Amino acid sequence: MTADVQKRWQLSSRFPIFRGKLPRRSRFGAIEAVQRGVDFPSLFTSSHTDPHCEPGQLLLILVTSAPGNSEPRQVIRRTWAAHEGPRAHQWQSMFLVGQSADIGVAQGIQREQQEFGDILIGNYQDTYRNLTLKVMHGFKWVAERCRPSYILKTDDDCFVNTDRLPEFLLEHNTIKTGLYAGSLFSREKRQVIREPSSKWYVSRQDYHLDEYPPYASGIGYILSLDAVERILWAAEHVHPIPVEDAYVGILAERAGIQVKSSARFAKHNVRWRVCNYRYLMVIHHLSPQEQEVAKGSMLQARSACHDTWQAPPLLNCRREWQNATPSKSWHPRRLPRSPKWKCRPCL
């Protein structure tokens, strides 16, 4: 990994990255002998109007959403998905939704799609265990119909920095092919859960190893188009599991794609200061009200903060705080004001 790539994406070498492919038979042969990969034709339905996309755009953002989450979708449309800024014509967002057993909700989705034209409806029941099918459906549709240079997958409780991400991809990103980056999990958190009562339960028949390969959190990860195509190829041969982000990591490993850990994807919302909105690309766990606040911070950061692509002061302070006193949990209000902290306060 070059120093230039490490600097631009703020990549971390904290997690070990698998290099090379394992022998197919030793890892996947037993599964492939009795089980098939994703049945892509079954995910598509002809009874719904497909969303519109402009072929060849720079970025397409896929947002997983439950049928009943109309309020989060509306808030996203008027916050970070509103086409504002100098590169607004180079990207678009799209919601991924499955089938609802509630007739009223299903009809509401149809009306919403007719009004906004930004919902891709799949032919599967919309459940958490079917999230993998939802994402695979979105990848397949985008790769065949839209073919953007990059695809960002995220959720409807996440904030995407659309003021910075398109510019970063166009002018500062040096990884043009084979890109798969996001916030990685530690090895301890990649253990396969075998407890049937857990929503992340995966049986040994579906995945026989005890640990997933390195993968990016489903809160948000970025893929180049060629990486999506290679992942789709692998999905035709690897049986899906009901843990979407782990499955993408399995497919990436099978396709020979190395996942990269980037500090620009935040798993938690800790009320970031304004200048962090010149650095972070995805922030997780925002309520509809917090989405509005985040957009205001994103716009304020345009003029209030120095235009740098490096980590702003608060993130630097956070790392120093954790390294200095690892036994204490970090909170922005606990940052010391002592001169020994070599970082300026950010707005």
XYZ file of C-alpha atoms in Angstrom:
347
model
C 0.000 0.000 0.000
C 1.621 3.264 -1.077
C 2.141 6.176 1.290
C 0.082 8.387 -1.018
C -2.928 6.085 -0.818
C -2.533 5.795 2.954
C -2.512 9.589 3.275
C -5.454 10.406 1.034
C -7.941 7.865 2.375
C -6.493 8.084 5.898
C -6.138 4.320 5.729
C -5.312 2.399 8.851
C -2.955 -0.541 9.123
C -4.604 -1.466 12.402
C -6.332 -4.528 11.016
C -4.561 -7.347 9.175
C -5.586 -7.595 5.541
C -5.746 -10.950 3.798
C -3.379 -11.030 0.823
C -4.185 -13.435 -1.969
C -6.983 -15.962 -2.390
C -7.373 -19.127 -0.383
C -7.793 -22.357 -2.315
C -11.378 -22.514 -3.438
C -12.002 -26.095 -2.451
C -10.586 -25.830 1.051
C -12.692 -22.796 1.908
C -15.741 -22.805 -0.334
C -15.846 -26.231 -1.978
C -18.037 -27.912 0.626
C -20.581 -25.117 0.399
C -20.593 -24.860 -3.378
C -21.122 -28.583 -3.776
C -24.586 -28.430 -2.226
C -25.595 -24.759 -2.337
C -25.795 -22.122 -5.014
C -25.008 -18.451 -4.989
C -27.412 -15.530 -5.251
C -30.344 -16.113 -7.606
C -30.261 -12.671 -9.214
C -33.225 -13.056 -11.623
C -35.544 -13.793 -8.684
C -34.697 -10.439 -7.058
C -36.146 -8.361 -9.872
C -39.809 -7.538 -10.330
C -41.591 -6.203 -13.388
C -44.545 -4.851 -11.423
C -42.772 -1.691 -10.256
C -41.364 1.295 -12.085
C -37.593 1.394 -11.840
C -35.875 4.570 -10.662
C -34.135 6.773 -13.185
C -30.364 7.007 -13.285
C -27.938 8.861 -15.502
C -25.406 6.388 -16.965
C -21.742 7.099 -16.363
C -22.014 9.327 -13.305
C -19.171 9.691 -10.849
C -21.022 8.336 -7.803
C -24.251 6.538 -6.998
C -25.289 6.230 -3.353
C -27.391 3.180 -2.452
C -29.377 3.649 0.758
C -30.976 0.598 2.366
C -34.354 1.496 3.854
C -37.336 -0.337 5.333
C -40.701 0.181 3.572
C -42.171 2.001 6.562
C -39.257 4.431 6.926
C -40.842 7.210 4.904
C -39.742 9.949 7.322
C -36.013 9.091 7.187
C -36.196 8.986 3.385
C -37.901 12.377 3.229
C -35.315 13.886 5.557
C -32.462 12.472 3.482
C -33.984 13.933 0.312
C -33.969 17.425 1.767
C -30.622 17.169 3.573
C -27.566 15.408 2.218
C -29.318 13.959 -0.864
C -30.500 17.397 -2.001
C -28.517 18.236 -5.109
C -26.572 21.287 -4.017
C -22.971 22.332 -4.452
C -20.556 22.495 -7.394
C -20.645 18.761 -8.238
C -24.345 18.095 -7.733
C -24.754 16.843 -11.312
C -22.116 14.130 -10.858
C -23.871 11.960 -8.306
C -27.291 10.720 -7.229
C -28.846 8.673 -4.432
C -31.270 5.769 -4.546
C -33.208 3.876 -1.872
C -33.326 0.062 -1.759
C -36.619 -1.327 -0.459
C -38.168 -4.807 -0.415
C -41.753 -6.050 -0.297
C -44.010 -5.188 2.642
C -46.735 -7.496 3.971
C -48.709 -4.393 4.950
C -50.861 -3.412 1.958
C -51.058 0.211 3.060
C -47.283 0.496 3.396
C -46.763 -1.227 0.042
C -49.120 1.205 -1.661
C -47.346 4.098 0.033
C -44.024 2.922 -1.402
C -45.562 2.802 -4.875
C -46.809 6.385 -4.535
C -43.469 7.521 -3.159
C -41.616 5.979 -6.090
C -43.988 7.591 -8.572
C -43.443 10.990 -6.943
C -39.677 10.932 -6.445
C -38.427 8.206 -8.800
C -35.599 7.213 -6.456
C -36.703 3.851 -5.012
C -35.597 0.460 -6.308
C -38.135 -2.126 -5.123
C -36.939 -5.716 -4.938
C -38.838 -8.987 -5.190
C -38.160 -10.229 -1.638
C -39.724 -9.698 1.771
C -38.157 -6.695 3.464
C -36.616 -8.200 6.602
C -33.262 -7.762 8.287
C -32.311 -11.309 7.299
C -32.909 -10.373 3.656
C -30.648 -7.323 3.764
C -28.009 -9.265 1.845
C -30.445 -9.839 -1.026
C -31.390 -6.161 -0.963
C -27.800 -5.042 -1.403
C -27.012 -7.644 -4.059
C -30.121 -6.544 -5.973
C -28.965 -2.934 -5.791
C -25.441 -3.782 -6.929
C -26.714 -5.827 -9.869
C -29.165 -3.159 -11.004
C -26.603 -0.366 -10.755
C -23.866 -2.329 -12.523
C -26.167 -3.119 -15.444
C -28.198 0.095 -15.748
C -26.228 3.027 -14.342
C -22.544 2.084 -14.327
C -21.169 4.916 -12.177
C -17.467 5.081 -11.435
C -18.099 4.487 -7.722
C -20.898 3.077 -5.555
C -21.419 3.964 -1.908
C -23.648 1.668 0.120
C -25.125 3.141 3.305
C -28.247 3.049 5.531
C -31.077 5.513 6.080
C -29.812 6.390 9.572
C -26.485 7.598 8.193
C -25.279 11.002 7.047
C -23.266 11.157 3.824
C -21.008 14.132 3.225
C -22.099 14.841 -0.337
C -20.383 18.212 -0.129
C -16.976 16.503 -0.010
C -17.197 12.907 -1.193
C -17.697 13.589 -4.946
C -14.824 16.082 -4.950
C -12.603 13.654 -3.071
C -13.312 10.831 -5.505
C -12.750 13.027 -8.544
C -9.678 14.982 -7.515
C -7.940 13.282 -4.589
C -8.606 9.542 -4.702
C -5.752 7.589 -6.250
C -7.390 4.137 -6.048
C -9.327 4.021 -9.301
C -9.848 0.251 -9.509
C -10.320 -2.472 -6.933
C -11.500 0.055 -4.348
C -13.339 -1.304 -1.306
C -12.992 0.948 1.739
C -14.858 1.694 4.940
C -14.713 1.277 8.701
C -13.372 -2.185 9.509
C -14.193 -4.415 12.455
C -11.549 -5.847 14.745
C -10.863 -9.569 14.623
C -12.829 -10.107 17.837
C -15.923 -8.603 16.241
C -15.591 -10.753 13.125
C -16.424 -13.963 14.984
C -19.399 -15.781 13.457
C -22.412 -15.780 15.774
C -23.933 -19.259 16.232
C -26.671 -18.322 18.710
C -30.011 -18.924 16.891
C -31.769 -16.147 18.814
C -29.392 -13.489 17.456
C -30.341 -11.477 14.373
C -26.759 -12.040 13.166
C -27.037 -15.823 13.521
C -25.349 -17.827 10.773
C -25.403 -21.620 10.753
C -22.366 -23.757 10.021
C -24.129 -25.047 6.941
C -24.296 -21.512 5.554
C -20.742 -20.591 6.602
C -18.525 -23.201 8.177
C -15.618 -21.053 9.390
C -15.628 -19.416 12.813
C -14.351 -16.039 11.663
C -15.238 -13.739 8.775
C -12.482 -12.235 6.652
C -11.824 -8.496 7.122
C -14.817 -6.465 5.955
C -16.181 -2.919 6.084
C -19.132 -2.042 8.293
C -22.471 -1.812 6.509
C -22.966 1.743 7.793
C -21.079 2.842 4.704
C -18.477 1.489 2.303
C -17.280 2.701 -1.074
C -16.633 0.463 -4.063
C -15.298 1.137 -7.525
C -17.446 -0.197 -10.376
C -14.985 -2.936 -11.273
C -14.958 -4.083 -7.633
C -18.769 -4.315 -7.664
C -18.643 -6.374 -10.855
C -16.107 -8.762 -9.356
C -18.207 -9.053 -6.187
C -21.285 -9.841 -8.283
C -19.341 -12.563 -10.076
C -18.350 -14.086 -6.739
C -21.960 -13.860 -5.499
C -23.026 -16.240 -8.251
C -20.811 -18.914 -6.697
C -20.947 -18.246 -2.939
C -24.067 -19.013 -0.925
C -25.459 -15.830 0.695
C -25.545 -15.384 4.451
C -27.901 -13.011 6.321
C -25.091 -10.669 7.441
C -24.823 -8.257 4.534
C -21.536 -6.525 5.257
C -19.766 -9.754 6.214
C -21.042 -11.381 3.008
C -19.617 -8.529 0.922
C -16.302 -9.095 2.698
C -16.434 -12.812 1.881
C -17.150 -12.018 -1.764
C -14.382 -9.428 -1.894
C -11.887 -11.939 -0.555
C -13.061 -14.516 -3.084
C -12.646 -11.949 -5.878
C -9.149 -10.992 -4.729
C -10.113 -7.505 -3.498
C -8.368 -6.178 -0.399
C -10.590 -4.133 1.895
C -9.070 -0.913 3.183
C -9.786 0.649 6.556
C -10.547 4.359 6.381
C -11.073 6.755 9.287
C -13.389 8.810 7.072
C -16.264 6.435 7.945
C -17.557 6.918 11.509
C -19.556 4.087 13.087
C -20.861 6.380 15.818
C -22.418 9.821 16.009
C -20.620 11.748 18.749
C -21.817 15.223 17.792
C -18.786 15.958 15.675
C -17.601 19.547 15.610
C -18.102 21.541 12.437
C -14.610 21.133 10.988
C -14.927 17.357 11.016
C -17.458 17.758 8.214
C -14.541 18.672 5.941
C -13.035 15.261 6.655
C -15.631 12.595 7.469
C -17.562 11.030 4.590
C -20.150 8.882 6.423
C -21.505 9.192 9.967
C -23.751 6.522 11.475
C -26.707 6.574 13.836
C -28.434 9.892 13.193
C -32.080 10.563 13.902
C -34.070 12.555 11.317
C -33.589 15.645 13.476
C -29.841 15.065 13.691
C -29.685 14.741 9.900
C -30.917 18.336 9.662
C -28.266 19.495 12.137
C -25.550 17.568 10.296
C -26.417 19.218 7.007
C -26.176 22.625 8.650
C -22.739 21.727 9.980
C -21.648 20.473 6.568
C -22.642 23.759 4.924
C -21.148 25.847 7.726
C -17.838 24.035 7.380
C -17.437 25.351 3.821
C -16.546 28.813 5.085
C -15.715 28.232 8.749
C -12.957 25.657 8.346
C -9.640 25.429 6.569
C -9.960 23.454 3.349
C -7.767 20.501 4.203
C -8.130 16.808 3.399
C -6.214 15.768 6.485
C -7.795 14.812 9.805
C -9.055 17.964 11.573
C -8.014 18.802 15.144
C -10.812 16.952 16.942
C -9.965 13.627 15.297
C -6.273 14.123 16.050
C -7.094 14.924 19.677
C -9.263 11.848 19.881
C -6.419 9.561 18.851
C -3.973 11.189 21.286
C -6.523 10.952 24.095
C -7.085 7.255 23.493
C -3.356 6.546 23.274
C -2.588 8.536 26.411
C -5.308 7.078 28.637
C -6.691 3.908 27.054
C -8.637 2.983 30.178
C -10.947 5.989 29.843
C -13.792 6.173 27.354
C -13.548 9.141 25.038
C -16.125 11.868 24.942
C -15.693 15.235 23.167
C -16.545 17.145 26.338
C -13.683 15.463 28.172
C -10.938 16.787 25.893
C -8.271 18.483 28.018
C -7.499 22.143 27.445
C -3.847 21.727 28.412
C -1.123 22.977 25.975
C 0.350 19.465 25.906
C -2.468 18.569 23.490
C -0.906 19.645 20.226
C -4.045 20.476 18.296
C -6.082 23.613 17.859
C -9.742 23.685 18.909
C -12.049 23.264 15.944
C -15.304 25.140 15.521
